[in-house]
mmCIF file of C-alpha atoms in Angstrom:
data_model
loop_
_atom_site.group_PDB
_atom_site.id
_atom_site.type_symbol
_atom_site.label_atom_id
_atom_site.label_comp_id
_atom_site.label_asym_id
_atom_site.label_seq_id
_atom_site.Cartn_x
_atom_site.Cartn_y
_atom_site.Cartn_z
ATOM 1 C CA HIS A 16 11.174 -15.116 -14.379
ATOM 2 C CA ASP A 17 9.447 -17.986 -12.549
ATOM 3 C CA LEU A 18 8.393 -15.642 -9.728
ATOM 4 C CA ARG A 19 6.849 -13.122 -12.099
ATOM 5 C CA ASN A 20 4.790 -15.421 -14.358
ATOM 6 C CA PRO A 21 2.061 -16.143 -11.772
ATOM 7 C CA LEU A 22 1.669 -12.413 -11.191
ATOM 8 C CA ALA A 23 1.141 -11.813 -14.892
ATOM 9 C CA THR A 24 -1.656 -14.394 -14.798
ATOM 10 C CA ILE A 25 -3.228 -12.695 -11.767
ATOM 11 C CA VAL A 26 -3.134 -9.309 -13.496
ATOM 12 C CA ASN A 27 -4.503 -10.690 -16.779
ATOM 13 C CA ARG A 28 -7.350 -12.583 -15.118
ATOM 14 C CA SER A 29 -8.225 -9.621 -12.879
ATOM 15 C CA GLU A 30 -8.312 -7.302 -15.891
ATOM 16 C CA PHE A 31 -10.530 -9.822 -17.687
ATOM 17 C CA ILE A 32 -12.908 -9.956 -14.702
ATOM 18 C CA GLY A 33 -12.893 -6.154 -14.470
ATOM 19 C CA ASN A 34 -13.764 -5.848 -18.152
ATOM 20 C CA LEU A 35 -16.606 -8.347 -17.753
ATOM 21 C CA LEU A 36 -17.935 -6.425 -14.774
ATOM 22 C CA ASP A 37 -17.898 -3.225 -16.827
ATOM 23 C CA ARG A 38 -20.199 -4.916 -19.363
ATOM 24 C CA ILE A 39 -22.677 -6.193 -16.748
ATOM 25 C CA ALA A 40 -25.625 -4.032 -15.791
ATOM 26 C CA GLN A 41 -24.457 -1.349 -13.377
ATOM 27 C CA ASP A 42 -27.686 -1.344 -11.326
ATOM 28 C CA SER A 43 -26.398 -3.963 -8.889
ATOM 29 C CA PRO A 44 -24.639 -2.500 -5.825
ATOM 30 C CA HIS A 45 -22.274 -5.477 -5.838
ATOM 31 C CA ILE A 46 -20.844 -4.727 -9.281
ATOM 32 C CA GLY A 47 -19.060 -1.620 -8.055
ATOM 33 C CA LYS A 48 -17.535 -3.479 -5.105
ATOM 34 C CA ALA A 49 -16.438 -6.351 -7.352
ATOM 35 C CA ARG A 50 -14.868 -3.898 -9.828
ATOM 36 C CA GLU A 51 -13.084 -2.116 -6.965
ATOM 37 C CA SER A 52 -11.765 -5.472 -5.708
ATOM 38 C CA SER A 53 -10.530 -6.334 -9.195
ATOM 39 C CA ASP A 54 -8.676 -3.002 -9.375
ATOM 40 C CA ILE A 55 -7.088 -3.588 -5.949
ATOM 41 C CA ILE A 56 -5.913 -7.071 -6.993
ATOM 42 C CA ILE A 57 -4.361 -5.628 -10.152
ATOM 43 C CA ALA A 58 -2.601 -2.832 -8.237
ATOM 44 C CA ALA A 59 -1.265 -5.257 -5.613
ATOM 45 C CA ALA A 60 -0.029 -7.733 -8.239
ATOM 46 C CA GLU A 61 1.657 -4.984 -10.256
ATOM 47 C CA ARG A 62 3.310 -3.680 -7.092
ATOM 48 C CA MET A 63 4.470 -7.201 -6.226
ATOM 49 C CA ASP A 64 5.913 -7.563 -9.721
ATOM 50 C CA ARG A 65 7.904 -4.350 -9.282
ATOM 51 C CA LEU A 66 9.099 -5.490 -5.839
ATOM 52 C CA ILE A 67 10.269 -8.816 -7.286
ATOM 53 C CA ALA A 68 12.078 -7.024 -10.100
ATOM 54 C CA SER A 69 13.757 -4.745 -7.589
ATOM 55 C CA THR A 70 14.723 -7.660 -5.340
ATOM 56 C CA LEU A 71 16.187 -9.571 -8.267
ATOM 57 C CA ALA A 72 18.193 -6.544 -9.384
ATOM 58 C CA GLN A 73 19.542 -6.072 -5.877
ATOM 59 C CA ALA A 74 20.443 -9.743 -5.603
ATOM 60 C CA GLN A 75 22.338 -9.507 -8.896
ATOM 61 C CA ALA A 76 24.301 -6.526 -7.673
ATOM 62 C CA GLN A 77 25.077 -8.348 -4.396
ATOM 63 C CA THR A 78 25.514 -5.127 -2.501
ATOM 64 C CA ASN A 79 24.171 -3.772 0.744
ATOM 65 C CA VAL A 80 22.978 -0.642 -1.031
ATOM 66 C CA VAL A 81 19.232 -0.243 -1.537
ATOM 67 C CA SER A 82 18.477 1.268 -4.906
ATOM 68 C CA LEU A 83 15.550 3.644 -5.028
ATOM 69 C CA ASP A 84 13.506 4.437 -8.103
ATOM 70 C CA ARG A 85 12.563 7.992 -7.139
ATOM 71 C CA HIS A 86 10.200 10.171 -9.079
ATOM 72 C CA THR A 87 7.747 12.921 -8.225
ATOM 73 C CA CYS A 88 4.286 11.665 -7.442
ATOM 74 C CA ALA A 89 1.119 12.668 -5.611
ATOM 75 C CA LEU A 90 1.610 11.506 -2.023
ATOM 76 C CA HIS A 91 -2.152 11.187 -1.427
ATOM 77 C CA ARG A 92 -2.312 8.528 -4.171
ATOM 78 C CA VAL A 93 0.552 6.491 -2.677
ATOM 79 C CA VAL A 94 -1.121 6.584 0.742
ATOM 80 C CA ASP A 95 -4.425 5.592 -0.880
ATOM 81 C CA VAL A 96 -2.792 2.425 -2.255
ATOM 82 C CA ALA A 97 -1.676 1.386 1.240
ATOM 83 C CA VAL A 98 -5.090 2.284 2.697
ATOM 84 C CA GLN A 99 -6.929 0.232 0.050
ATOM 85 C CA LEU A 100 -4.668 -2.765 0.670
ATOM 86 C CA ASN A 101 -5.683 -2.664 4.341
ATOM 87 C CA ALA A 102 -9.336 -1.638 3.998
ATOM 88 C CA GLU A 103 -10.763 -5.143 4.386
ATOM 89 C CA ALA A 104 -8.700 -5.914 7.508
ATOM 90 C CA ALA A 105 -9.797 -2.604 9.015
ATOM 91 C CA GLN A 106 -13.417 -3.282 8.166
ATOM 92 C CA ARG A 107 -13.261 -6.696 9.887
ATOM 93 C CA LYS A 108 -12.198 -4.938 13.106
ATOM 94 C CA ASP A 109 -14.567 -1.996 12.587
ATOM 95 C CA ILE A 110 -11.573 0.342 12.355
ATOM 96 C CA THR A 111 -11.854 3.553 10.371
ATOM 97 C CA LEU A 112 -8.966 4.340 8.001
ATOM 98 C CA ASN A 113 -8.478 8.025 7.157
ATOM 99 C CA ASN A 114 -6.171 9.346 4.465
ATOM 100 C CA THR A 115 -5.954 13.047 5.313
ATOM 101 C CA VAL A 116 -2.893 13.714 3.161
ATOM 102 C CA PRO A 117 -3.571 16.898 1.173
ATOM 103 C CA ALA A 118 -4.016 16.231 -2.540
ATOM 104 C CA ASN A 119 -1.533 18.977 -3.441
ATOM 105 C CA ILE A 120 1.509 17.395 -1.749
ATOM 106 C CA ALA A 121 3.940 15.942 -4.265
ATOM 107 C CA ALA A 122 7.148 14.206 -3.255
ATOM 108 C CA SER A 123 10.169 12.663 -4.916
ATOM 109 C CA VAL A 124 9.951 9.114 -3.564
ATOM 110 C CA ASP A 125 10.215 5.480 -4.543
ATOM 111 C CA GLU A 126 6.474 4.787 -4.650
ATOM 112 C CA ASP A 127 6.789 1.040 -4.139
ATOM 113 C CA ARG A 128 9.154 1.325 -1.147
ATOM 114 C CA LEU A 129 6.996 4.020 0.443
ATOM 115 C CA ALA A 130 3.790 2.028 -0.169
ATOM 116 C CA GLU A 131 5.501 -1.029 1.335
ATOM 117 C CA CYS A 132 6.521 0.916 4.451
ATOM 118 C CA LEU A 133 3.077 2.462 4.852
ATOM 119 C CA ASP A 134 1.425 -0.918 4.288
ATOM 120 C CA ASN A 135 3.495 -2.457 7.103
ATOM 121 C CA ILE A 136 2.832 0.426 9.490
ATOM 122 C CA ILE A 137 -0.909 0.472 8.732
ATOM 123 C CA GLN A 138 -1.106 -3.318 9.202
ATOM 124 C CA ASN A 139 0.471 -2.949 12.650
ATOM 125 C CA ALA A 140 -1.788 -0.019 13.508
ATOM 126 C CA ILE A 141 -4.840 -2.135 12.673
ATOM 127 C CA LYS A 142 -3.451 -5.153 14.515
ATOM 128 C CA TYR A 143 -2.836 -3.241 17.746
ATOM 129 C CA SER A 144 -5.885 -0.950 17.665
ATOM 130 C CA PRO A 145 -9.053 -1.995 19.453
ATOM 131 C CA SER A 146 -12.251 -2.701 17.531
ATOM 132 C CA GLY A 147 -14.011 0.520 16.680
ATOM 133 C CA GLY A 148 -10.711 2.407 16.582
ATOM 134 C CA ASN A 149 -9.197 4.785 14.061
ATOM 135 C CA VAL A 150 -6.050 4.876 11.946
ATOM 136 C CA SER A 151 -5.230 8.205 10.304
ATOM 137 C CA ILE A 152 -2.459 8.961 7.857
ATOM 138 C CA SER A 153 -1.457 12.596 7.446
ATOM 139 C CA ALA A 154 1.427 14.507 5.908
ATOM 140 C CA ALA A 155 2.869 17.975 6.036
ATOM 141 C CA THR A 156 5.767 19.768 4.412
ATOM 142 C CA ASN A 157 8.103 22.235 6.083
ATOM 143 C CA ALA A 158 11.533 23.759 5.509
ATOM 144 C CA LYS A 159 13.227 20.462 6.440
ATOM 145 C CA GLY A 160 11.156 18.308 4.079
ATOM 146 C CA LEU A 161 8.176 16.019 4.399
ATOM 147 C CA THR A 162 6.665 14.377 7.466
ATOM 148 C CA ILE A 163 4.227 11.464 7.200
ATOM 149 C CA ARG A 164 2.329 10.493 10.345
ATOM 150 C CA VAL A 165 0.334 7.351 11.044
ATOM 151 C CA LYS A 166 -1.755 7.803 14.177
ATOM 152 C CA ASP A 167 -3.886 5.064 15.678
ATOM 153 C CA THR A 168 -5.919 4.337 18.785
ATOM 154 C CA GLY A 169 -3.729 1.400 19.795
ATOM 155 C CA GLN A 170 -1.581 0.982 22.884
ATOM 156 C CA GLY A 171 1.418 2.764 21.375
ATOM 157 C CA MET A 172 5.110 1.908 21.364
ATOM 158 C CA SER A 173 7.668 2.430 24.090
ATOM 159 C CA GLU A 174 10.598 4.788 23.438
ATOM 160 C CA GLU A 175 12.871 1.740 23.222
ATOM 161 C CA ASP A 176 10.641 0.087 20.619
ATOM 162 C CA LEU A 177 10.481 3.300 18.604
ATOM 163 C CA GLU A 178 14.271 3.547 18.521
ATOM 164 C CA ARG A 179 14.584 -0.045 17.266
ATOM 165 C CA ALA A 180 11.795 0.313 14.704
ATOM 166 C CA PHE A 181 13.138 3.402 12.970
ATOM 167 C CA ARG A 182 16.906 2.879 12.796
#
């Protein structure tokens, strides 16, 4: 309860700011950017609230089992959330982020867990890519399921590191 109250305030204030921005004259190029920032803050705070709720539920159960809240969703949208969360960091390093996931791919996933994983991977891709680099997120389906790829222009990972990272 105490962890979630500050997030409710962040969401409420961000929605208030967003509503004010909607009422201000739209001829300023900064209004759109401010509104977009307000929307990103709201999405991040709502995601954090769901992560806290999930963490609290897992702590109550005191098990080593991770519970997933799976439902079918548009994969492009989930990737977009992770891309938007990292857009400013990429911009600071002049790194281009590309979400090339086809809009027609739907998957049964836990959106928050997947967004969290993608967020972490994209953060690392930005961190280890040189200025002026690229980070691209793609996906494809086949008979075995779904493959999501994050490709960057960084130094890469050794085979040993890859094995440790994806156990």
